[in-house]
mmCIF file of C-alpha atoms in Angstrom:
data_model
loop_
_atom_site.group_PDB
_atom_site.id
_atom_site.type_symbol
_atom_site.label_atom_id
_atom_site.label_comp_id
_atom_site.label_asym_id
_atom_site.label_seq_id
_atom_site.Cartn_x
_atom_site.Cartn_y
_atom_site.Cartn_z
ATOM 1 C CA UNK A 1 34.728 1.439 24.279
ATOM 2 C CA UNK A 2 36.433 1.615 21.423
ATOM 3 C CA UNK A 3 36.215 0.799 17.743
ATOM 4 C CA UNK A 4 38.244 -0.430 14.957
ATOM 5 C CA UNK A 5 38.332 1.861 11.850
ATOM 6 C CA UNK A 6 40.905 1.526 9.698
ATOM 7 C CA UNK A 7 41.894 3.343 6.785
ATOM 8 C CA UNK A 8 41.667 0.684 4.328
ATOM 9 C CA UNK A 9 39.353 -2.283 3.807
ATOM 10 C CA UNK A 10 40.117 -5.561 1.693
ATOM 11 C CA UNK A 11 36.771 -6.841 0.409
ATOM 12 C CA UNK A 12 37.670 -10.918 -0.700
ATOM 13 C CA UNK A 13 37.477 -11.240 -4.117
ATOM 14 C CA UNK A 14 36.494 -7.728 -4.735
ATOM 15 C CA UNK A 15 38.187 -4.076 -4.272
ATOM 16 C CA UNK A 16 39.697 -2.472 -1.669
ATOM 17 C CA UNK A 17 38.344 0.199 0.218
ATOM 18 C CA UNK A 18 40.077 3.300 0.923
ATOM 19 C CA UNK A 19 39.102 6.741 3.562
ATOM 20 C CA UNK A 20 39.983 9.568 2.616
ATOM 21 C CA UNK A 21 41.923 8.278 -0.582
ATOM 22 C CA UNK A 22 43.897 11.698 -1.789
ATOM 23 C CA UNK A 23 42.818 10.903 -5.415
ATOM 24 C CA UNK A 24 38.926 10.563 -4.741
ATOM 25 C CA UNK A 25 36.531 12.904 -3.823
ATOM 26 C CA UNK A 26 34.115 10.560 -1.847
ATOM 27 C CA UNK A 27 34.583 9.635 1.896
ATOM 28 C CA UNK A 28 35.839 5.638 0.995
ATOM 29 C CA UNK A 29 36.808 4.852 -2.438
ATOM 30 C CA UNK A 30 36.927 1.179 -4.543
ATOM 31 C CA UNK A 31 40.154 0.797 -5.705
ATOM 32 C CA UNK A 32 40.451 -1.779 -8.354
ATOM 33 C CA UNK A 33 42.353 -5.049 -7.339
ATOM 34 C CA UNK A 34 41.362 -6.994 -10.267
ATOM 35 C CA UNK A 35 42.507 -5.150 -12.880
ATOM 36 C CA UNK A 36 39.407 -5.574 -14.984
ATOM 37 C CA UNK A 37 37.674 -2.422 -14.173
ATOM 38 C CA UNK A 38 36.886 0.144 -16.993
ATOM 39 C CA UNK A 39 36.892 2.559 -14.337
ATOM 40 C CA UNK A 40 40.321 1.754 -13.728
ATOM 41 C CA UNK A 41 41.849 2.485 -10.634
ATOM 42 C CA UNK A 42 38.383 2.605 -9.350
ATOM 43 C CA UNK A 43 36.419 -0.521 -8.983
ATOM 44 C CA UNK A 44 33.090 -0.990 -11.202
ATOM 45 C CA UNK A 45 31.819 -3.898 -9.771
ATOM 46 C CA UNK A 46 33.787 -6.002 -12.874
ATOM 47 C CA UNK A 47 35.377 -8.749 -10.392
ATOM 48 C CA UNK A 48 31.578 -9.903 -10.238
ATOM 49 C CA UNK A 49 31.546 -11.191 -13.547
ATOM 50 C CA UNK A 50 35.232 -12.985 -13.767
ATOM 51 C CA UNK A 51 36.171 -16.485 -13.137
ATOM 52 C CA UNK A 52 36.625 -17.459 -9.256
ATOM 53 C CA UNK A 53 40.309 -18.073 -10.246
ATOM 54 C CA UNK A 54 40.938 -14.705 -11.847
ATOM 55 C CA UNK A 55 39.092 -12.847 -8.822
ATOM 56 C CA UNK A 56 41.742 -10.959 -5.715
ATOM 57 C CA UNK A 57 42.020 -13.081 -2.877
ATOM 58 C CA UNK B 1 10.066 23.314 -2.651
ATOM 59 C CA UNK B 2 7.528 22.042 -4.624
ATOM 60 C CA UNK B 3 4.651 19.492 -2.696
ATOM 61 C CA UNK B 4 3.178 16.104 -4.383
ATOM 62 C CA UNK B 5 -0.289 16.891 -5.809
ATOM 63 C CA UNK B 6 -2.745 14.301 -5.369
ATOM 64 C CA UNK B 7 -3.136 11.834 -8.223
ATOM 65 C CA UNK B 8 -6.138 9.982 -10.441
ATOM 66 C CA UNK B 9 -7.924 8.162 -7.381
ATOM 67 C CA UNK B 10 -7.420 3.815 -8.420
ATOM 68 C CA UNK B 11 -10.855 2.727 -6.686
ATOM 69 C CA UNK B 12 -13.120 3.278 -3.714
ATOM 70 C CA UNK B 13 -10.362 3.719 -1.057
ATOM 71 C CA UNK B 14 -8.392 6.212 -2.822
ATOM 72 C CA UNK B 15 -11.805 8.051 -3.804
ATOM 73 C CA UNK B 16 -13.257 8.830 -0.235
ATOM 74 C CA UNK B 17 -9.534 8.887 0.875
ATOM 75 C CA UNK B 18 -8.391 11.651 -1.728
ATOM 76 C CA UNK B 19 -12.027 13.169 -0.759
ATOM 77 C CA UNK B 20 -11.176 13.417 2.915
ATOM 78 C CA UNK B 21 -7.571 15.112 2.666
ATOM 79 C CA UNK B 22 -8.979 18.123 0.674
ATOM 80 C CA UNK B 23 -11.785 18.375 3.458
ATOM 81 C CA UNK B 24 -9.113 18.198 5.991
ATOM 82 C CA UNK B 25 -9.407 14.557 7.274
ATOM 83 C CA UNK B 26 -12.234 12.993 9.265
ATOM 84 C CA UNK B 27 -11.672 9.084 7.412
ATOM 85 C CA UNK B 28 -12.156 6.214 9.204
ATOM 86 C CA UNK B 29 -11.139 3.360 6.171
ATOM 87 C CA UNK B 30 -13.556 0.914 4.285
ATOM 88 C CA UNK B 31 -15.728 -1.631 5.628
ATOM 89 C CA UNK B 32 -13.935 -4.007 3.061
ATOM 90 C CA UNK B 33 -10.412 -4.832 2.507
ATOM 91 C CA UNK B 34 -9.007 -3.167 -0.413
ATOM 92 C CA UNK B 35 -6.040 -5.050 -2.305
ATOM 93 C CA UNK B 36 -4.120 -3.799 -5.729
ATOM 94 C CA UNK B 37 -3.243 -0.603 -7.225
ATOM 95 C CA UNK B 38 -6.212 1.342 -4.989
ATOM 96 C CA UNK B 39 -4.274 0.316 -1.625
ATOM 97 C CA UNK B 40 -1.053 0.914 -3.019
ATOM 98 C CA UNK B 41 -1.569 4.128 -4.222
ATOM 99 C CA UNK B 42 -3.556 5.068 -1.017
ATOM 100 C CA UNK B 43 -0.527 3.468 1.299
ATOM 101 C CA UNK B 44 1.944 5.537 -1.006
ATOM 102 C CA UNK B 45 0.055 8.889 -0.595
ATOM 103 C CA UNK B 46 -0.313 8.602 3.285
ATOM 104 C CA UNK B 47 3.838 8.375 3.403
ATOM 105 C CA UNK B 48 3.809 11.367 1.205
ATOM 106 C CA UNK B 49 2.275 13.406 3.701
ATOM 107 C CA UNK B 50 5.537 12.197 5.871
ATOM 108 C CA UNK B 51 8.107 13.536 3.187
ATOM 109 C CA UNK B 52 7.407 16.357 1.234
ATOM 110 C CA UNK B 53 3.723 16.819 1.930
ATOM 111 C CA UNK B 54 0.877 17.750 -0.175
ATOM 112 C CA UNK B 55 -0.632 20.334 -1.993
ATOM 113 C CA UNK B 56 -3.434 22.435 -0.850
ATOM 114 C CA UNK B 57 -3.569 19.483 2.025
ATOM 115 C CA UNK B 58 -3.065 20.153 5.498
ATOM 116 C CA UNK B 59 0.369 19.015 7.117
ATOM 117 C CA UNK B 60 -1.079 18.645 10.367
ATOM 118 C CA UNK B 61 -3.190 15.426 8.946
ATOM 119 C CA UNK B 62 0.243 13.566 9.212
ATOM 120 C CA UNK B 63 -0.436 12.679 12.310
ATOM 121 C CA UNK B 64 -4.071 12.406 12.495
ATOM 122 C CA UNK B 65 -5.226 9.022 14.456
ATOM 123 C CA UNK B 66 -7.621 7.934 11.842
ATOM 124 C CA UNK B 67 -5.888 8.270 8.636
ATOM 125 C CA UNK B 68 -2.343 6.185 10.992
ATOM 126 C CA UNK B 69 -4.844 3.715 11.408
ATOM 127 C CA UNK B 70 -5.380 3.532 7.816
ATOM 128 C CA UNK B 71 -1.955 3.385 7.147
ATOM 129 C CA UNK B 72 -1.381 1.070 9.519
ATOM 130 C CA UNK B 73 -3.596 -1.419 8.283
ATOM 131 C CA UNK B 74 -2.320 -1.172 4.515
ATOM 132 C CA UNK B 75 0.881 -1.443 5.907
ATOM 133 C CA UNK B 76 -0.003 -4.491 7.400
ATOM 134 C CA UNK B 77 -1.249 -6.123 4.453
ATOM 135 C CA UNK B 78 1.472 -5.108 2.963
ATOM 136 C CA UNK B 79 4.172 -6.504 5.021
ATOM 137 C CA UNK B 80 1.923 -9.793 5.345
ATOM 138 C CA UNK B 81 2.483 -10.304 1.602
ATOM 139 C CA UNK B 82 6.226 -9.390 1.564
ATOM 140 C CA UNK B 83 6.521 -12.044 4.318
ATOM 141 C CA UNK B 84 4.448 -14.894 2.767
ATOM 142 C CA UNK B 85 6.917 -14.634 -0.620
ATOM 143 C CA UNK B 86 9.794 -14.327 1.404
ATOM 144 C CA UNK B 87 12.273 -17.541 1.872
ATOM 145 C CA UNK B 88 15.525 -17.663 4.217
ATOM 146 C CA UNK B 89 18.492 -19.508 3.037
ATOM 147 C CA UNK B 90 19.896 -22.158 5.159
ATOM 148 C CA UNK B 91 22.708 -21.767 6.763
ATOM 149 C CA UNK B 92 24.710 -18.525 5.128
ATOM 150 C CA UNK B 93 25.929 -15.933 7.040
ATOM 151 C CA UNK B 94 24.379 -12.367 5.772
ATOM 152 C CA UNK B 95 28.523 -10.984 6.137
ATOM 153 C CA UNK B 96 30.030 -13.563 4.933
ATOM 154 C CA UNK B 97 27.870 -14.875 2.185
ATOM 155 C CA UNK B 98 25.023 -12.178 1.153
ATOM 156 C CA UNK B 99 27.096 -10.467 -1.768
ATOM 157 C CA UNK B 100 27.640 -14.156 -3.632
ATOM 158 C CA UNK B 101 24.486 -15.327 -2.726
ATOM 159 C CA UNK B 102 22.703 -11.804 -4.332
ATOM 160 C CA UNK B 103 25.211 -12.474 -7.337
ATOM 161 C CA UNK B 104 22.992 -15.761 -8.035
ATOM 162 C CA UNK B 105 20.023 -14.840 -7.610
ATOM 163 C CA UNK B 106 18.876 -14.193 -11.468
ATOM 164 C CA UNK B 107 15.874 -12.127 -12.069
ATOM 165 C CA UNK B 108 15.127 -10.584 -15.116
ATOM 166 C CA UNK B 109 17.102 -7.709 -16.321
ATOM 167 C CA UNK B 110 15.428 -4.069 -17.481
ATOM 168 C CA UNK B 111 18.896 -2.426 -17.743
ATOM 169 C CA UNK B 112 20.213 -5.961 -20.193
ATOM 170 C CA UNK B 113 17.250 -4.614 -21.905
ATOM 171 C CA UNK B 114 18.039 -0.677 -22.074
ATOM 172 C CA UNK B 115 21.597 -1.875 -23.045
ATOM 173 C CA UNK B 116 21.079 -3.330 -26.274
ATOM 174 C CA UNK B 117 17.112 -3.768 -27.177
ATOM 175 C CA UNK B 118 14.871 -0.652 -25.468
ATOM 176 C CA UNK B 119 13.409 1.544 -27.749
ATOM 177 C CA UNK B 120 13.569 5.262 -26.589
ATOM 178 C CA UNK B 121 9.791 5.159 -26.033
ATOM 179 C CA UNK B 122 10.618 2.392 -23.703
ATOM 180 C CA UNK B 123 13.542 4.152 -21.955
ATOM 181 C CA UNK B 124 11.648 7.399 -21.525
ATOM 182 C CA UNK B 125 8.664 5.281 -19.497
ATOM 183 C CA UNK B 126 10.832 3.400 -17.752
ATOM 184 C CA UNK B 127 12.910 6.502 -16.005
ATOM 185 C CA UNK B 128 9.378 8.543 -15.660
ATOM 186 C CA UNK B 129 7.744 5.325 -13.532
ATOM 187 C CA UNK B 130 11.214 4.511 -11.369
ATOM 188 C CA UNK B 131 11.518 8.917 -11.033
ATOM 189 C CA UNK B 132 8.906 8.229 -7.809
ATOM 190 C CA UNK B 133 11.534 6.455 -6.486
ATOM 191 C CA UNK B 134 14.634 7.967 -7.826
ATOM 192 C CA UNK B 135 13.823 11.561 -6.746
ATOM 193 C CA UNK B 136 14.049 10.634 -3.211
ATOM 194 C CA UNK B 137 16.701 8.407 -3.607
ATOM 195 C CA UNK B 138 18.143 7.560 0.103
ATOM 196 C CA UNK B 139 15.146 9.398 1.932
ATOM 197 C CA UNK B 140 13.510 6.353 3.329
ATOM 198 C CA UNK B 141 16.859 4.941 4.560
ATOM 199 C CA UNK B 142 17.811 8.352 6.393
ATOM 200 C CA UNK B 143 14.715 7.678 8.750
ATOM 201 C CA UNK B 144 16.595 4.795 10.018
ATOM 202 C CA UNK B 145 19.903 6.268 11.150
ATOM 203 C CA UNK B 146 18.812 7.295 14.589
ATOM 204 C CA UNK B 147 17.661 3.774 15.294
ATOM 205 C CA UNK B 148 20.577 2.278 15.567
ATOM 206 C CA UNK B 149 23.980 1.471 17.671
ATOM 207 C CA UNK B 150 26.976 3.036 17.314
ATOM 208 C CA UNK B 151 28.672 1.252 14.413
ATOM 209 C CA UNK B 152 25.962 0.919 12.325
ATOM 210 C CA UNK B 153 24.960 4.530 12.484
ATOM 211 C CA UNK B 154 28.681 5.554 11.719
ATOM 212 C CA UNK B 155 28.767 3.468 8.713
ATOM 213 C CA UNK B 156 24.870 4.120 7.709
ATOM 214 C CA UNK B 157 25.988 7.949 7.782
ATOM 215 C CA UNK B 158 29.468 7.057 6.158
ATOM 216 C CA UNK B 159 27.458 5.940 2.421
ATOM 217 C CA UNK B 160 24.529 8.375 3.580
ATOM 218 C CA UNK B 161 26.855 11.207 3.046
ATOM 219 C CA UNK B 162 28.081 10.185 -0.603
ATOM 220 C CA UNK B 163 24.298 9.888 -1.188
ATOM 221 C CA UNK B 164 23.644 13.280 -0.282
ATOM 222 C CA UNK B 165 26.446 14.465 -2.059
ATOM 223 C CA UNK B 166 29.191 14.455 0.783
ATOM 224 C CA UNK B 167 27.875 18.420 1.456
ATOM 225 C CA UNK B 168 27.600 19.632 -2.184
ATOM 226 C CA UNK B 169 24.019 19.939 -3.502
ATOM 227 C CA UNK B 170 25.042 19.539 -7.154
ATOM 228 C CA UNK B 171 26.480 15.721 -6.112
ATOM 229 C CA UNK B 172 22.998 14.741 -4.381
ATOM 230 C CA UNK B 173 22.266 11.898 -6.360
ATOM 231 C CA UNK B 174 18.220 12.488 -6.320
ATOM 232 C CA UNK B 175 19.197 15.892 -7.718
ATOM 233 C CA UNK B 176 21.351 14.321 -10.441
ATOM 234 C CA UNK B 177 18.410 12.062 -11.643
ATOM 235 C CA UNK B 178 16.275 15.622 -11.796
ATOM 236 C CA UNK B 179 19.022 16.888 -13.978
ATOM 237 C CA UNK B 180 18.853 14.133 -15.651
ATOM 238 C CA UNK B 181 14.855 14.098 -16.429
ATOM 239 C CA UNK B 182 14.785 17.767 -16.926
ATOM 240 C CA UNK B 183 17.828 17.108 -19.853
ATOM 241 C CA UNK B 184 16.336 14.328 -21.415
ATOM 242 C CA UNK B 185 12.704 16.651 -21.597
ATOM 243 C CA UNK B 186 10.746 14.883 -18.948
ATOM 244 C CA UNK B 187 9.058 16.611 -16.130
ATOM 245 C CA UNK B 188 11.365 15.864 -13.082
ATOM 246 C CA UNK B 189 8.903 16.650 -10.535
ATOM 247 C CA UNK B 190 8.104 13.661 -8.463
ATOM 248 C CA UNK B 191 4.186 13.459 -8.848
ATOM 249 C CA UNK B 192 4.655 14.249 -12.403
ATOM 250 C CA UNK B 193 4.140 10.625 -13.620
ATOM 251 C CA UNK B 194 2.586 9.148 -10.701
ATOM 252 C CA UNK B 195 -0.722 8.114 -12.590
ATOM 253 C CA UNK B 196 1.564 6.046 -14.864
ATOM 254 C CA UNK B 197 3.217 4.179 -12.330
ATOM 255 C CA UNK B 198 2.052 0.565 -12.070
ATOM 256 C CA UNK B 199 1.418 -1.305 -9.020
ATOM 257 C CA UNK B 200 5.154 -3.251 -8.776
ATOM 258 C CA UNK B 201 6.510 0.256 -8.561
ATOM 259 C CA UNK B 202 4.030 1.795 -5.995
ATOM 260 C CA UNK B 203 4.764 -1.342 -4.090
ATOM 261 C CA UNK B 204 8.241 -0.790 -4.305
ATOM 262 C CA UNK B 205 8.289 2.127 -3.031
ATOM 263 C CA UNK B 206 5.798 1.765 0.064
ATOM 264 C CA UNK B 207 8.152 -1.026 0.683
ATOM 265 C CA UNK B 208 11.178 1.249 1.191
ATOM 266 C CA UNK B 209 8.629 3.459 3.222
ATOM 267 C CA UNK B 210 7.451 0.748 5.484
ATOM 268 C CA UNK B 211 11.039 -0.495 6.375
ATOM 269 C CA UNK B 212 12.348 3.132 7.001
ATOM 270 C CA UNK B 213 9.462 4.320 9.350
ATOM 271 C CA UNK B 214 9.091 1.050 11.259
ATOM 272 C CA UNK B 215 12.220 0.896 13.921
ATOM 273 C CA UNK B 216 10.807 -2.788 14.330
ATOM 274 C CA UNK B 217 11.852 -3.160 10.824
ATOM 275 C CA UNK B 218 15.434 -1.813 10.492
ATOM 276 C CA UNK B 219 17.012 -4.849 10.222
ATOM 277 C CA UNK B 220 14.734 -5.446 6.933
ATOM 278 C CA UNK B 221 15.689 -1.516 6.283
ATOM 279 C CA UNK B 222 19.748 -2.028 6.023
ATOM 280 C CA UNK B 223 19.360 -5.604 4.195
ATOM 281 C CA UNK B 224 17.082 -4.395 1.593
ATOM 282 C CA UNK B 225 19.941 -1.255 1.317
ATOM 283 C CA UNK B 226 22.810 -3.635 0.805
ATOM 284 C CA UNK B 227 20.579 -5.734 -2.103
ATOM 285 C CA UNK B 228 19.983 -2.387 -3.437
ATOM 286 C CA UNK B 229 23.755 -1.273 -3.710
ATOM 287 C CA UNK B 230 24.633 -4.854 -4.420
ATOM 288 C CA UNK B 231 22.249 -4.923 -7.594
ATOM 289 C CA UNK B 232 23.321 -1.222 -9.078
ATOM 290 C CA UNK B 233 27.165 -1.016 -10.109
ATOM 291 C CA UNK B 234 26.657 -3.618 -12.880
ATOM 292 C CA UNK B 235 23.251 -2.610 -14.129
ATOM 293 C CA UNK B 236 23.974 0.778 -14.056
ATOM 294 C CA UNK B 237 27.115 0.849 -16.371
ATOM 295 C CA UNK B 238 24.446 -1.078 -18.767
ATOM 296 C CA UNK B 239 21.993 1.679 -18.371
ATOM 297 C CA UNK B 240 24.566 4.438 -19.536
ATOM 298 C CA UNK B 241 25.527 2.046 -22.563
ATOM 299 C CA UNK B 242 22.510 2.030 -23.292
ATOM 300 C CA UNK B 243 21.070 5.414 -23.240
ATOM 301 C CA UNK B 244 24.593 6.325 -25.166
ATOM 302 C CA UNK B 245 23.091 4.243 -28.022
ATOM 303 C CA UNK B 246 19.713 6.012 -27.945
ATOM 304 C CA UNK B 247 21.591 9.364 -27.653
ATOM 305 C CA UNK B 248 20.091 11.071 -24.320
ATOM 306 C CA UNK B 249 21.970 13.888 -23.018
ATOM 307 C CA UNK B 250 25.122 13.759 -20.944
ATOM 308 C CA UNK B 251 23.026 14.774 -17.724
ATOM 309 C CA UNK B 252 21.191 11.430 -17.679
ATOM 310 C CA UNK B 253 23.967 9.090 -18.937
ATOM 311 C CA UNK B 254 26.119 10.693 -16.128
ATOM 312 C CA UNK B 255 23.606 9.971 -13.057
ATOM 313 C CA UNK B 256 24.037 6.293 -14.092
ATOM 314 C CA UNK B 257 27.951 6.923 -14.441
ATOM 315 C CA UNK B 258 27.998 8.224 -11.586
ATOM 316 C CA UNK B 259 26.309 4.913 -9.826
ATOM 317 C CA UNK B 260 28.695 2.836 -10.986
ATOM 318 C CA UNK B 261 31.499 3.865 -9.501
ATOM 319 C CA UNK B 262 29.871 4.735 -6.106
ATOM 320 C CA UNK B 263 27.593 1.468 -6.009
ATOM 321 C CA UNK B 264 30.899 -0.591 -6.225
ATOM 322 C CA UNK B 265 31.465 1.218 -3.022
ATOM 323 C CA UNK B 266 28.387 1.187 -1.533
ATOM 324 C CA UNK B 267 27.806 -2.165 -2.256
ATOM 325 C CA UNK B 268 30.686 -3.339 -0.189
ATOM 326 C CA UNK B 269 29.665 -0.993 2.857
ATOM 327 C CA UNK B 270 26.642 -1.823 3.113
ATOM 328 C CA UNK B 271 27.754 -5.310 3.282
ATOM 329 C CA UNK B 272 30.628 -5.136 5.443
ATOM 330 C CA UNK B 273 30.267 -2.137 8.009
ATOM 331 C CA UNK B 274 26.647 -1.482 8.034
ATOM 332 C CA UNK B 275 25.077 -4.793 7.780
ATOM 333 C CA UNK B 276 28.253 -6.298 10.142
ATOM 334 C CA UNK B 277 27.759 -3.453 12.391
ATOM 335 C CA UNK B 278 24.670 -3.936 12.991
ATOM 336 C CA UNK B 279 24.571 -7.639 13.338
ATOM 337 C CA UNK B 280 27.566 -7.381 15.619
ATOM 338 C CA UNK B 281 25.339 -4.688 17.851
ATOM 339 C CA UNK B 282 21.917 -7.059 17.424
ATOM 340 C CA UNK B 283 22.684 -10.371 16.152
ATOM 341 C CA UNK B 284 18.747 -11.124 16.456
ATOM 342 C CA UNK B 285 18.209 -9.075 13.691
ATOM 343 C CA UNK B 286 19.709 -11.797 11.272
ATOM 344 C CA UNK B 287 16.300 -12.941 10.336
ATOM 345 C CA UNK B 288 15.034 -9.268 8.808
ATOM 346 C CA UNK B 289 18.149 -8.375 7.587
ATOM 347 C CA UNK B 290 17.648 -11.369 4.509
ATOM 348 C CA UNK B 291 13.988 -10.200 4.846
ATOM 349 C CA UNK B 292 14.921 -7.211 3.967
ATOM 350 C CA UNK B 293 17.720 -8.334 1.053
ATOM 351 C CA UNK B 294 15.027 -11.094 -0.560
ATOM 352 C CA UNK B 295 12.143 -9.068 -0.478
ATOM 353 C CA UNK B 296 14.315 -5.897 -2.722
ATOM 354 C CA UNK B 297 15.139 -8.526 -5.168
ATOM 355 C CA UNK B 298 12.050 -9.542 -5.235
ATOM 356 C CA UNK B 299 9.700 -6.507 -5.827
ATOM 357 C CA UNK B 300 12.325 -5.856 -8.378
ATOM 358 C CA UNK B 301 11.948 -9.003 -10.132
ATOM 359 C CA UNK B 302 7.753 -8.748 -10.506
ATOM 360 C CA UNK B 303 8.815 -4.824 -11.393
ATOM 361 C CA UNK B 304 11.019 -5.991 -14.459
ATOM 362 C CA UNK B 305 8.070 -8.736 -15.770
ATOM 363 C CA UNK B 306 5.518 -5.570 -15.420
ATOM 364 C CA UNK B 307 7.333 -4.012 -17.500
ATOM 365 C CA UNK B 308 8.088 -6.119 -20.035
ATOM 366 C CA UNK B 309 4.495 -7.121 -20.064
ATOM 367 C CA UNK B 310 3.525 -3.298 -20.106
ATOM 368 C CA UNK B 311 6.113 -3.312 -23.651
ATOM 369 C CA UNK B 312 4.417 -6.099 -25.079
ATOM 370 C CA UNK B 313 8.079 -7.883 -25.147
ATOM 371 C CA UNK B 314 8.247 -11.905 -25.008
ATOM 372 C CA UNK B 315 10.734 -12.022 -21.972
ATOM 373 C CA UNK B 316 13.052 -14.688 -23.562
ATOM 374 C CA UNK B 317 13.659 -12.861 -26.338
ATOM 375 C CA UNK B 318 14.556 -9.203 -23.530
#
């Protein structure tokens, strides 16, 4: 059996997660989708603390 | 590497207990049951002798029959308590739901404290009593990989392996926090401040202990890991604010950097591949998993009143 695995994960309302992203140097990466983070283009967990309108889909 | 030397005894158990590991075993337990910081501290020092050991005490006593049965027993107690606090909530899905419902769960906050009110006194007691637990940061979890299926382990090992460093020793985040301690003047050796650590922490840490050794218990294991992650990105960018006003070194304020950005990660994995992964490989395990995510929240929650109460600090006004 096989199993999915796919390069990139989109958490609702949160980041998206990357493998392997060429810019990071850990095995999945946050990448911002909120545009909030002061960690910008990484995610800092800042999505958690906006309105549920202004949060990604 | 440097062993765990055997602390202040906290009562009878820990006295003829402490007494018995220098003469090389040979102890049975106490007639009576022994609650508090005396079986916490004596639970805590039998898992030591499954980590790094201890000094001038025999390694083979880490699997002695008598002193498992004591262990056993505190452990017991132990997860008797954990499960008499704990409450499920209705009708969420861990997947789905866990990372909003962890959101609203409001306990009080030590790092909202470190941020804008902590003294340096404060800060400095605070990072020597959570060092038992940061200086084997991940540890406990690793004892759970090889319990599991196939996608959990892969995804367990997948945030494991940023824990660790992803291969370079200089990135292992319990080696970061030593850094950190050694920087900011403190002893970063992990018995170091054990006789200062109250009974919230101790508990704590047994906690992680008991879920990591237990198989039974891995479900409790991965949930109390994604509360963990789920409870760190925030707090910790508060942390380094916060020990940026009170001017500790770069080594300390970057451990705490360094959790932000990797607990938004981890948070999400731990949520979404290793929590799913295991759910989708034992469904059953539903149950423990929240267990496991109420019960961090929890023992974190009595933590943060101890110490406030230790500080003397009126909690509304922390």
């Amino acid at each position: 059996m096989s199993y999915e695995h796919p390069d990139t994960i989109v958490c609702p309302g949160g980041p998206m997660l990357v493998r392997d992203h060429p810019d990071s140097d850990r095995p999945v990466a946050a990448v911002c989708r909120c545009e909030k983070s002061a960690r910008f283009p990484w995610c800092d967990g800042t999505h958690k603390v906006l309105p549920a309108d202004q949060r990604p889909s | 590497m440097r062993t765990t030397t055997l602390p202040r005894p906290r009562g009878e158990l820990t006295e003829h207990l402490f007494s018995a590991l220098r003469a090389g075993g040979d102890f049975r337990g106490l007639a009576t049951k022994t609650t508090g910081d005396d079986a916490a501290l004596a639970l805590w020092v039998l898992h030591e002798l499954h980590y790094r050991g201890l000094t001038d005490i025999d390694d083979a006593l880490e699997w002695d029959p008598q002193l498992l049965r004591v262990r056993r027993q505190l452990e017991a107690d132990l997860e008797d308590r954990l499960r008499s606090r704990f409450h499920a909530p209705a009708g969420l899905s861990f997947v789905e739901d866990a990372l909003d419902w962890i959101d609203e769960q409001d306990g009080p906050s030590l790092a909202r404290h470190v941020h804008r009110n902590a003294s340096r006194d404060q800060v400095l007691d605070l990072l020597a009593v959570r060092s038992i637990y940061h200086l084997k940061e991940s540890d406990p979890v690793a004892w759970v990989v090889p319990r599991l299926g196939v996608r959990a382990k892969a995804a367990l090992m997948e945030l494991q392996y940023d824990e660790y460093g992803g291969g370079d020793p200089n990135r292992l985040h319990h080696h970061l926090f030593e850094l950190g301690m050694e920087a900011s003047g403190l002893d970063p050796a992990y018995d170091a401040h054990l006789d200062a650590v109250p009974l919230e922490a101790l508990e704590q840490n047994n906690t992680l202990s008991l879920f990591g050794l237990h198989r039974r218990l891995r479900g409790a294991a991965l949930g109390h890991l994604a509360a963990f992650e789920a409870t760190s990105s925030l707090p910790s960018r508060r942390m380094a604010e916060g020990l940026r006003r009170l001017d500790f070194p770069d080594e300390l304020v970057e451990y705490y950097t360094e959790h932000v950005e990797a607990d938004a990660v981890h948070e999400q994995l731990a949520v979404r591949t290793i929590c799913a992964g295991l759910l989708a490989e034992e469904p059953e395990l539903e149950g423990d998993v929240w267990f496991g995510a109420y019960t961090c929240l929890d023992l974190e929650s009595r933590f943060a009143h101890a110490m406030f109460a230790r500080w003397g600090i009126e909690e509304r006004a922390a």
